[in-house]
PDB file of C-alpha atoms and ligand atoms in Angstrom:
ATOM      1  CA  UNK L   1      12.999  33.636  14.677  1.00 43.00           C
ATOM      2  CA  UNK L   2      16.489  32.762  13.703  1.00 41.00           C
ATOM      3  CA  UNK L   3      17.340  29.201  14.534  1.00 45.00           C
ATOM      4  CA  UNK L   4      20.801  27.775  14.286  1.00 45.00           C
ATOM      5  CA  UNK L   5      19.482  25.969  11.240  1.00 48.00           C
ATOM      6  CA  UNK L   6      18.529  29.168   9.441  1.00 49.00           C
ATOM      7  CA  UNK L   7      21.903  30.688  10.071  1.00 52.00           C
ATOM      8  CA  UNK L   8      23.558  27.469   9.004  1.00 71.00           C
ATOM      9  CA  UNK L   9      25.763  27.273  12.074  1.00 89.00           C
ATOM     10  CA  UNK L  10      27.211  23.857  12.729  1.00 93.00           C
ATOM     11  CA  UNK L  11      28.148  23.116  16.321  1.00 95.00           C
ATOM     12  CA  UNK L  12      31.715  21.796  16.012  1.00 94.00           C
ATOM     13  CA  UNK L  13      31.332  19.884  19.285  1.00 94.00           C
ATOM     14  CA  UNK L  14      28.327  17.869  18.101  1.00 95.00           C
ATOM     15  CA  UNK L  15      29.489  16.536  14.775  1.00 97.00           C
ATOM     16  CA  UNK L  16      28.729  12.888  13.955  1.00 98.00           C
ATOM     17  CA  UNK L  17      31.839  10.852  14.729  1.00 98.00           C
ATOM     18  CA  UNK L  18      31.070   8.213  12.112  1.00 98.00           C
ATOM     19  CA  UNK L  19      29.258   9.180   8.925  1.00 98.00           C
ATOM     20  CA  UNK L  20      28.362   6.792   6.118  1.00 98.00           C
ATOM     21  CA  UNK L  21      27.000   7.643   2.696  1.00 98.00           C
ATOM     22  CA  UNK L  22      24.997   5.546   0.240  1.00 98.00           C
ATOM     23  CA  UNK L  23      26.076   7.312  -2.935  1.00 98.00           C
ATOM     24  CA  UNK L  24      23.016   6.796  -5.114  1.00 98.00           C
ATOM     25  CA  UNK L  25      21.782   8.513  -8.254  1.00 98.00           C
ATOM     26  CA  UNK L  26      24.741   8.424 -10.653  1.00 98.00           C
ATOM     27  CA  UNK L  27      22.702   6.648 -13.335  1.00 98.00           C
ATOM     28  CA  UNK L  28      19.754   9.033 -13.096  1.00 98.00           C
ATOM     29  CA  UNK L  29      22.081  12.031 -13.158  1.00 98.00           C
ATOM     30  CA  UNK L  30      23.678  10.737 -16.360  1.00 98.00           C
ATOM     31  CA  UNK L  31      20.335   9.914 -18.006  1.00 98.00           C
ATOM     32  CA  UNK L  32      19.097  13.441 -17.327  1.00 98.00           C
ATOM     33  CA  UNK L  33      21.900  14.830 -19.463  1.00 96.00           C
ATOM     34  CA  UNK L  34      21.836  12.112 -22.074  1.00 98.00           C
ATOM     35  CA  UNK L  35      25.133  10.623 -20.904  1.00 98.00           C
ATOM     36  CA  UNK L  36      26.134   7.009 -20.322  1.00 97.00           C
ATOM     37  CA  UNK L  37      25.816   5.573 -16.813  1.00 97.00           C
ATOM     38  CA  UNK L  38      29.600   5.430 -16.592  1.00 97.00           C
ATOM     39  CA  UNK L  39      29.825   9.181 -17.105  1.00 98.00           C
ATOM     40  CA  UNK L  40      27.541   9.432 -14.087  1.00 98.00           C
ATOM     41  CA  UNK L  41      29.918   7.330 -12.008  1.00 98.00           C
ATOM     42  CA  UNK L  42      32.796   9.439 -13.278  1.00 98.00           C
ATOM     43  CA  UNK L  43      31.055  12.569 -12.059  1.00 98.00           C
ATOM     44  CA  UNK L  44      30.347  10.720  -8.792  1.00 98.00           C
ATOM     45  CA  UNK L  45      34.069  10.347  -8.174  1.00 98.00           C
ATOM     46  CA  UNK L  46      34.329  14.150  -7.956  1.00 98.00           C
ATOM     47  CA  UNK L  47      31.674  14.146  -5.245  1.00 98.00           C
ATOM     48  CA  UNK L  48      33.719  11.539  -3.367  1.00 98.00           C
ATOM     49  CA  UNK L  49      36.624  13.949  -3.334  1.00 98.00           C
ATOM     50  CA  UNK L  50      34.390  16.827  -2.199  1.00 98.00           C
ATOM     51  CA  UNK L  51      32.819  14.801   0.625  1.00 98.00           C
ATOM     52  CA  UNK L  52      36.167  13.653   1.978  1.00 98.00           C
ATOM     53  CA  UNK L  53      37.573  17.176   1.825  1.00 98.00           C
ATOM     54  CA  UNK L  54      34.539  18.621   3.580  1.00 98.00           C
ATOM     55  CA  UNK L  55      34.745  16.094   6.436  1.00 98.00           C
ATOM     56  CA  UNK L  56      38.495  16.457   6.808  1.00 98.00           C
ATOM     57  CA  UNK L  57      38.209  20.212   6.937  1.00 97.00           C
ATOM     58  CA  UNK L  58      35.528  20.193   9.643  1.00 96.00           C
ATOM     59  CA  UNK L  59      37.555  17.970  11.935  1.00 93.00           C
ATOM     60  CA  UNK L  60      35.591  15.969  14.484  1.00 94.00           C
ATOM     61  CA  UNK L  61      34.492  13.401  11.908  1.00 98.00           C
ATOM     62  CA  UNK L  62      36.533  10.354  12.879  1.00 98.00           C
ATOM     63  CA  UNK L  63      35.355   7.996  10.136  1.00 98.00           C
ATOM     64  CA  UNK L  64      33.661   8.442   6.782  1.00 98.00           C
ATOM     65  CA  UNK L  65      32.386   5.253   5.133  1.00 98.00           C
ATOM     66  CA  UNK L  66      31.409   5.375   1.448  1.00 98.00           C
ATOM     67  CA  UNK L  67      29.355   2.674  -0.283  1.00 98.00           C
ATOM     68  CA  UNK L  68      31.073   2.305  -3.659  1.00 97.00           C
ATOM     69  CA  UNK L  69      30.184  -1.233  -4.786  1.00 97.00           C
ATOM     70  CA  UNK L  70      27.760  -3.680  -3.223  1.00 96.00           C
ATOM     71  CA  UNK L  71      27.686  -7.472  -3.428  1.00 96.00           C
ATOM     72  CA  UNK L  72      24.491  -6.922  -5.473  1.00 95.00           C
ATOM     73  CA  UNK L  73      26.143  -4.592  -7.998  1.00 96.00           C
ATOM     74  CA  UNK L  74      27.617  -7.605  -9.866  1.00 98.00           C
ATOM     75  CA  UNK L  75      24.176  -7.962 -11.467  1.00 97.00           C
ATOM     76  CA  UNK L  76      24.767  -4.862 -13.564  1.00 97.00           C
ATOM     77  CA  UNK L  77      25.989  -5.107 -17.146  1.00 96.00           C
ATOM     78  CA  UNK L  78      29.525  -6.357 -17.668  1.00 97.00           C
ATOM     79  CA  UNK L  79      30.452  -3.023 -19.189  1.00 96.00           C
ATOM     80  CA  UNK L  80      29.192  -1.075 -16.177  1.00 97.00           C
ATOM     81  CA  UNK L  81      30.929  -3.394 -13.675  1.00 97.00           C
ATOM     82  CA  UNK L  82      34.279  -3.280 -15.456  1.00 97.00           C
ATOM     83  CA  UNK L  83      33.895   0.472 -15.953  1.00 97.00           C
ATOM     84  CA  UNK L  84      33.315   0.914 -12.212  1.00 98.00           C
ATOM     85  CA  UNK L  85      36.463  -1.021 -11.381  1.00 98.00           C
ATOM     86  CA  UNK L  86      38.463   0.934 -13.934  1.00 98.00           C
ATOM     87  CA  UNK L  87      37.209   4.135 -12.339  1.00 98.00           C
ATOM     88  CA  UNK L  88      38.035   2.873  -8.890  1.00 98.00           C
ATOM     89  CA  UNK L  89      41.581   1.965  -9.905  1.00 98.00           C
ATOM     90  CA  UNK L  90      42.014   5.373 -11.475  1.00 98.00           C
ATOM     91  CA  UNK L  91      40.626   7.047  -8.375  1.00 98.00           C
ATOM     92  CA  UNK L  92      43.050   5.212  -6.093  1.00 98.00           C
ATOM     93  CA  UNK L  93      45.995   5.977  -8.355  1.00 98.00           C
ATOM     94  CA  UNK L  94      45.225   9.671  -8.633  1.00 98.00           C
ATOM     95  CA  UNK L  95      43.906  10.455  -5.133  1.00 98.00           C
ATOM     96  CA  UNK L  96      46.026   8.387  -2.782  1.00 98.00           C
ATOM     97  CA  UNK L  97      48.946  10.851  -2.584  1.00 98.00           C
ATOM     98  CA  UNK L  98      46.545  13.577  -1.591  1.00 98.00           C
ATOM     99  CA  UNK L  99      44.701  11.431   0.995  1.00 98.00           C
ATOM    100  CA  UNK L 100      48.007  10.381   2.506  1.00 98.00           C
ATOM    101  CA  UNK L 101      49.235  13.997   2.607  1.00 98.00           C
ATOM    102  CA  UNK L 102      46.029  14.880   4.477  1.00 98.00           C
ATOM    103  CA  UNK L 103      46.874  12.291   7.160  1.00 98.00           C
ATOM    104  CA  UNK L 104      43.877  10.163   6.161  1.00 98.00           C
ATOM    105  CA  UNK L 105      43.865   6.436   6.912  1.00 98.00           C
ATOM    106  CA  UNK L 106      42.280   4.510   4.058  1.00 98.00           C
ATOM    107  CA  UNK L 107      40.536   1.147   4.492  1.00 98.00           C
ATOM    108  CA  UNK L 108      38.555  -1.016   2.108  1.00 98.00           C
ATOM    109  CA  UNK L 109      35.709  -2.977   3.618  1.00 98.00           C
ATOM    110  CA  UNK L 110      34.076  -5.888   1.831  1.00 98.00           C
ATOM    111  CA  UNK L 111      35.116  -9.221   0.371  1.00 97.00           C
ATOM    112  CA  UNK L 112      38.372  -9.115  -1.555  1.00 96.00           C
ATOM    113  CA  UNK L 113      37.680 -12.426  -3.287  1.00 95.00           C
ATOM    114  CA  UNK L 114      36.317 -11.941  -6.798  1.00 95.00           C
ATOM    115  CA  UNK L 115      37.758  -8.454  -7.278  1.00 97.00           C
ATOM    116  CA  UNK L 116      40.177  -7.762 -10.148  1.00 97.00           C
ATOM    117  CA  UNK L 117      43.771  -8.320  -9.058  1.00 97.00           C
ATOM    118  CA  UNK L 118      45.015  -4.901 -10.104  1.00 97.00           C
ATOM    119  CA  UNK L 119      42.331  -3.375  -7.878  1.00 98.00           C
ATOM    120  CA  UNK L 120      43.125  -5.507  -4.804  1.00 98.00           C
ATOM    121  CA  UNK L 121      46.820  -4.715  -5.248  1.00 98.00           C
ATOM    122  CA  UNK L 122      46.035  -0.987  -5.211  1.00 98.00           C
ATOM    123  CA  UNK L 123      43.776  -1.476  -2.191  1.00 98.00           C
ATOM    124  CA  UNK L 124      46.426  -3.379  -0.205  1.00 98.00           C
ATOM    125  CA  UNK L 125      49.041  -0.836  -1.110  1.00 98.00           C
ATOM    126  CA  UNK L 126      46.921   2.163  -0.029  1.00 98.00           C
ATOM    127  CA  UNK L 127      46.009   0.525   3.269  1.00 98.00           C
ATOM    128  CA  UNK L 128      49.654  -0.172   4.067  1.00 98.00           C
ATOM    129  CA  UNK L 129      50.784   3.248   3.049  1.00 98.00           C
ATOM    130  CA  UNK L 130      48.182   5.165   5.068  1.00 98.00           C
ATOM    131  CA  UNK L 131      48.004   2.812   8.042  1.00 98.00           C
ATOM    132  CA  UNK L 132      49.621   5.162  10.559  1.00 98.00           C
ATOM    133  CA  UNK L 133      47.579   8.225   9.532  1.00 98.00           C
ATOM    134  CA  UNK L 134      45.330   9.575  12.243  1.00 98.00           C
ATOM    135  CA  UNK L 135      43.426  12.721  11.196  1.00 98.00           C
ATOM    136  CA  UNK L 136      40.469  10.727   9.860  1.00 98.00           C
ATOM    137  CA  UNK L 137      39.651   7.283   8.501  1.00 98.00           C
ATOM    138  CA  UNK L 138      37.929   6.795   5.162  1.00 98.00           C
ATOM    139  CA  UNK L 139      36.398   3.387   4.460  1.00 98.00           C
ATOM    140  CA  UNK L 140      35.525   2.501   0.896  1.00 98.00           C
ATOM    141  CA  UNK L 141      32.939  -0.278   0.884  1.00 98.00           C
ATOM    142  CA  UNK L 142      33.718  -2.398  -2.157  1.00 98.00           C
ATOM    143  CA  UNK L 143      32.117  -5.764  -2.830  1.00 98.00           C
ATOM    144  CA  UNK L 144      30.447  -5.007   0.473  1.00 98.00           C
ATOM    145  CA  UNK L 145      27.266  -6.536   1.835  1.00 98.00           C
ATOM    146  CA  UNK L 146      26.189  -6.173   5.450  1.00 98.00           C
ATOM    147  CA  UNK L 147      24.833  -9.723   5.645  1.00 98.00           C
ATOM    148  CA  UNK L 148      28.064 -11.078   4.173  1.00 97.00           C
ATOM    149  CA  UNK L 149      29.978  -9.037   6.751  1.00 98.00           C
ATOM    150  CA  UNK L 150      27.962 -10.512   9.623  1.00 98.00           C
ATOM    151  CA  UNK L 151      28.288 -14.021   8.145  1.00 98.00           C
ATOM    152  CA  UNK L 152      32.077 -13.561   7.914  1.00 97.00           C
ATOM    153  CA  UNK L 153      32.199 -12.462  11.554  1.00 98.00           C
ATOM    154  CA  UNK L 154      30.118 -15.469  12.642  1.00 98.00           C
ATOM    155  CA  UNK L 155      32.384 -17.823  10.697  1.00 98.00           C
ATOM    156  CA  UNK L 156      35.484 -16.405  12.356  1.00 98.00           C
ATOM    157  CA  UNK L 157      33.904 -16.872  15.789  1.00 98.00           C
ATOM    158  CA  UNK L 158      32.918 -20.445  14.882  1.00 98.00           C
ATOM    159  CA  UNK L 159      36.510 -21.222  13.962  1.00 98.00           C
ATOM    160  CA  UNK L 160      37.710 -19.988  17.341  1.00 98.00           C
ATOM    161  CA  UNK L 161      35.042 -22.076  19.051  1.00 98.00           C
ATOM    162  CA  UNK L 162      36.089 -25.186  17.175  1.00 98.00           C
ATOM    163  CA  UNK L 163      39.709 -24.741  18.210  1.00 98.00           C
ATOM    164  CA  UNK L 164      38.541 -24.009  21.789  1.00 98.00           C
ATOM    165  CA  UNK L 165      40.063 -20.535  21.759  1.00 98.00           C
ATOM    166  CA  UNK L 166      36.777 -19.199  23.083  1.00 98.00           C
ATOM    167  CA  UNK L 167      33.693 -20.595  24.836  1.00 97.00           C
ATOM    168  CA  UNK L 168      30.109 -19.933  23.695  1.00 97.00           C
ATOM    169  CA  UNK L 169      29.341 -17.747  26.696  1.00 97.00           C
ATOM    170  CA  UNK L 170      32.135 -15.382  25.660  1.00 97.00           C
ATOM    171  CA  UNK L 171      30.183 -14.398  22.558  1.00 98.00           C
ATOM    172  CA  UNK L 172      28.660 -10.993  23.007  1.00 98.00           C
ATOM    173  CA  UNK L 173      27.934  -7.893  20.955  1.00 97.00           C
ATOM    174  CA  UNK L 174      31.434  -6.529  21.485  1.00 97.00           C
ATOM    175  CA  UNK L 175      32.981  -9.727  20.127  1.00 98.00           C
ATOM    176  CA  UNK L 176      30.839  -9.578  16.997  1.00 98.00           C
ATOM    177  CA  UNK L 177      31.606  -5.873  16.473  1.00 97.00           C
ATOM    178  CA  UNK L 178      35.313  -6.623  16.834  1.00 97.00           C
ATOM    179  CA  UNK L 179      35.136  -9.061  13.913  1.00 98.00           C
ATOM    180  CA  UNK L 180      33.408  -6.788  11.427  1.00 98.00           C
ATOM    181  CA  UNK L 181      35.449  -5.471   8.498  1.00 98.00           C
ATOM    182  CA  UNK L 182      36.261  -2.223  10.345  1.00 97.00           C
ATOM    183  CA  UNK L 183      36.666  -3.251  13.976  1.00 96.00           C
ATOM    184  CA  UNK L 184      38.156   0.110  14.954  1.00 94.00           C
ATOM    185  CA  UNK L 185      35.502   2.684  14.149  1.00 95.00           C
ATOM    186  CA  UNK L 186      32.553   3.333  16.411  1.00 93.00           C
ATOM    187  CA  UNK L 187      28.925   2.653  15.450  1.00 96.00           C
ATOM    188  CA  UNK L 188      27.397   4.880  12.805  1.00 98.00           C
ATOM    189  CA  UNK L 189      26.056   8.205  14.024  1.00 98.00           C
ATOM    190  CA  UNK L 190      24.707   9.407  10.709  1.00 98.00           C
ATOM    191  CA  UNK L 191      23.742   7.573   7.548  1.00 98.00           C
ATOM    192  CA  UNK L 192      23.183   9.759   4.493  1.00 98.00           C
ATOM    193  CA  UNK L 193      21.536   8.466   1.355  1.00 98.00           C
ATOM    194  CA  UNK L 194      21.475  10.553  -1.816  1.00 98.00           C
ATOM    195  CA  UNK L 195      19.084   9.991  -4.712  1.00 98.00           C
ATOM    196  CA  UNK L 196      15.893   9.987  -2.657  1.00 98.00           C
ATOM    197  CA  UNK L 197      15.257   6.291  -1.939  1.00 98.00           C
ATOM    198  CA  UNK L 198      14.427   5.368   1.640  1.00 98.00           C
ATOM    199  CA  UNK L 199      16.206   2.050   1.989  1.00 97.00           C
ATOM    200  CA  UNK L 200      19.339   0.563   3.514  1.00 97.00           C
ATOM    201  CA  UNK L 201      20.332  -1.686   0.585  1.00 97.00           C
ATOM    202  CA  UNK L 202      22.260  -4.176   2.752  1.00 97.00           C
ATOM    203  CA  UNK L 203      24.557  -1.475   4.119  1.00 98.00           C
ATOM    204  CA  UNK L 204      26.026  -1.427   7.656  1.00 98.00           C
ATOM    205  CA  UNK L 205      23.092  -3.299   9.222  1.00 98.00           C
ATOM    206  CA  UNK L 206      24.959  -3.939  12.472  1.00 98.00           C
ATOM    207  CA  UNK L 207      26.599  -0.530  12.756  1.00 98.00           C
ATOM    208  CA  UNK L 208      23.460   1.445  11.867  1.00 98.00           C
ATOM    209  CA  UNK L 209      21.413   0.246  14.863  1.00 96.00           C
ATOM    210  CA  UNK L 210      21.062   3.721  16.332  1.00 95.00           C
ATOM    211  CA  UNK L 211      22.146   5.828  13.397  1.00 97.00           C
ATOM    212  CA  UNK L 212      20.235   8.918  12.404  1.00 97.00           C
ATOM    213  CA  UNK L 213      19.207   8.658   8.771  1.00 98.00           C
ATOM    214  CA  UNK L 214      19.121  11.584   6.371  1.00 98.00           C
ATOM    215  CA  UNK L 215      17.794  10.986   2.847  1.00 98.00           C
ATOM    216  CA  UNK L 216      18.321  13.749   0.323  1.00 98.00           C
ATOM    217  CA  UNK L 217      16.818  13.899  -3.175  1.00 98.00           C
ATOM    218  CA  UNK L 218      20.107  15.342  -4.461  1.00 98.00           C
ATOM    219  CA  UNK L 219      21.718  12.913  -6.900  1.00 98.00           C
ATOM    220  CA  UNK L 220      25.223  11.879  -5.876  1.00 98.00           C
ATOM    221  CA  UNK L 221      27.099  13.677  -8.697  1.00 98.00           C
ATOM    222  CA  UNK L 222      25.444  16.944  -7.572  1.00 98.00           C
ATOM    223  CA  UNK L 223      26.308  16.400  -3.889  1.00 98.00           C
ATOM    224  CA  UNK L 224      28.702  19.044  -2.569  1.00 98.00           C
ATOM    225  CA  UNK L 225      29.958  20.467   0.696  1.00 97.00           C
ATOM    226  CA  UNK L 226      26.791  22.507   1.301  1.00 97.00           C
ATOM    227  CA  UNK L 227      24.657  19.360   1.062  1.00 98.00           C
ATOM    228  CA  UNK L 228      26.879  17.619   3.568  1.00 98.00           C
ATOM    229  CA  UNK L 229      26.676  20.575   5.926  1.00 97.00           C
ATOM    230  CA  UNK L 230      22.884  20.522   5.590  1.00 97.00           C
ATOM    231  CA  UNK L 231      22.846  16.834   6.542  1.00 98.00           C
ATOM    232  CA  UNK L 232      24.996  17.626   9.594  1.00 97.00           C
ATOM    233  CA  UNK L 233      22.623  20.459  10.556  1.00 96.00           C
ATOM    234  CA  UNK L 234      19.685  18.033  10.286  1.00 96.00           C
ATOM    235  CA  UNK L 235      21.632  15.580  12.441  1.00 97.00           C
ATOM    236  CA  UNK L 236      22.254  18.235  15.088  1.00 95.00           C
ATOM    237  CA  UNK L 237      18.537  18.957  15.318  1.00 93.00           C
ATOM    238  CA  UNK L 238      17.696  15.345  16.133  1.00 91.00           C
ATOM    239  CA  UNK L 239      17.227  14.223  19.702  1.00 75.00           C
ATOM    240  CA  UNK L 240      18.987  10.903  19.951  1.00 73.00           C
ATOM    241  CA  UNK L 241      17.854   8.803  22.862  1.00 78.00           C
ATOM    242  CA  UNK L 242      19.250   5.379  21.926  1.00 80.00           C
ATOM    243  CA  UNK L 243      16.038   3.671  22.953  1.00 82.00           C
ATOM    244  CA  UNK L 244      15.940   5.411  26.288  1.00 83.00           C
ATOM    245  CA  UNK L 245      13.807   8.313  27.393  1.00 71.00           C
ATOM    246  CA  UNK L 246      14.081  11.584  25.476  1.00 66.00           C
ATOM    247  CA  UNK L 247      16.394  14.042  27.143  1.00 60.00           C
ATOM    248  CA  UNK L 248      14.660  16.714  29.222  1.00 57.00           C
TER     249      UNK L 248
HETATM  250  C1  LIG E 301      24.787   4.137  -7.328  1.00 58.50           C
HETATM  251  O1  LIG E 301      24.209   4.909  -8.360  1.00 58.50           O
HETATM  252  C2  LIG E 301      26.230   4.218  -7.377  1.00 58.50           C
HETATM  253  C3  LIG E 301      27.070   3.163  -7.576  1.00 58.50           C
HETATM  254  C4  LIG E 301      26.594   1.785  -7.725  1.00 58.50           C
HETATM  255  C5  LIG E 301      28.522   3.348  -7.663  1.00 58.50           C
HETATM  256  C6  LIG E 301      29.131   4.341  -6.740  1.00 58.50           C
HETATM  257  C7  LIG E 301      30.375   4.824  -7.362  1.00 58.50           C
HETATM  258  C8  LIG E 301      30.838   6.087  -7.327  1.00 58.50           C
HETATM  259  C9  LIG E 301      30.208   7.149  -6.531  1.00 58.50           C
HETATM  260  C10 LIG E 301      32.011   6.532  -8.123  1.00 58.50           C
HETATM  261  C11 LIG E 301      33.297   5.903  -7.864  1.00 58.50           C
HETATM  262  C12 LIG E 301      33.620   5.659  -6.457  1.00 58.50           C
HETATM  263  C13 LIG E 301      34.811   5.939  -5.909  1.00 58.50           C
HETATM  264  C14 LIG E 301      35.103   5.520  -4.528  1.00 58.50           C
HETATM  265  C15 LIG E 301      35.844   6.643  -6.658  1.00 58.50           C
HETATM  266  P1  LIG E 301      23.270   4.213  -9.424  1.00 58.50           P
HETATM  267  O2  LIG E 301      24.104   3.904 -10.605  1.00 58.50           O
HETATM  268  O3  LIG E 301      22.560   3.063  -8.802  1.00 58.50           O
HETATM  269  O4  LIG E 301      22.281   5.386  -9.735  1.00 58.50           O
HETATM  270  P2  LIG E 301      20.749   5.254 -10.152  1.00 58.50           P
HETATM  271  O5  LIG E 301      19.993   4.801  -8.943  1.00 58.50           O
HETATM  272  O6  LIG E 301      20.413   6.648 -10.533  1.00 58.50           O
HETATM  273  O7  LIG E 301      20.703   4.315 -11.320  1.00 58.50           O
END
């Protein structure tokens, strides 16, 4: 039998509206070829470009969120951390024209405090420049932690309570969602993790409540359009019931 999966046909009407990727495996990819970890991250930046292009080209993907630097990543060596920020700055400088030309709105989610100033300046500038773009939104999660994000949302609500702007009974899920770093995008439909580990790593805990999860052994620097399409095909085979009864 030929299933839609065998023929590799994606249904353009059932694409995940919000896709997030945990881009793991740069270090292992580099080690396999006897390269430094930074060379692995360098190669990973090319996969970032490929993933954005593939989503943009499909249409139907409203938001793509990429986990680039976690609040836990500070524990890595000084050289790796500063190398990652250098790479990020270079990426923003070289790719922003292209993203803007593609009508892509760029956002950075995570805590700005503690980041190098040249990087936050580039981040602010790209957000301003691409703010009115509408074809797709790309979120780069940098100095991002899901627990920190929820704590920041709770603190902002507490401040409004203290100044009597809101009452406790006004606090609901929608209010919390509206105070997350990206209040605009919908919940995650699909979470992809490369590099084979089955864990969330403090990523999008709130937004991933009903996300489908696809883990691929492919290391991030090897991840290309065909891998993304495969993840979307897997997604389209799932029967999402959001805690309700399976559809007939
Ligand atoms: C995890 O791989 C990856 C990171 C901590 C950094 C992600 C960065 C990039 C993909 C490149 C730059 C990003 C942008 C947005 C240009 P790992 O080092 O933990 O891999 P390992 O598990 O094999 O050690």
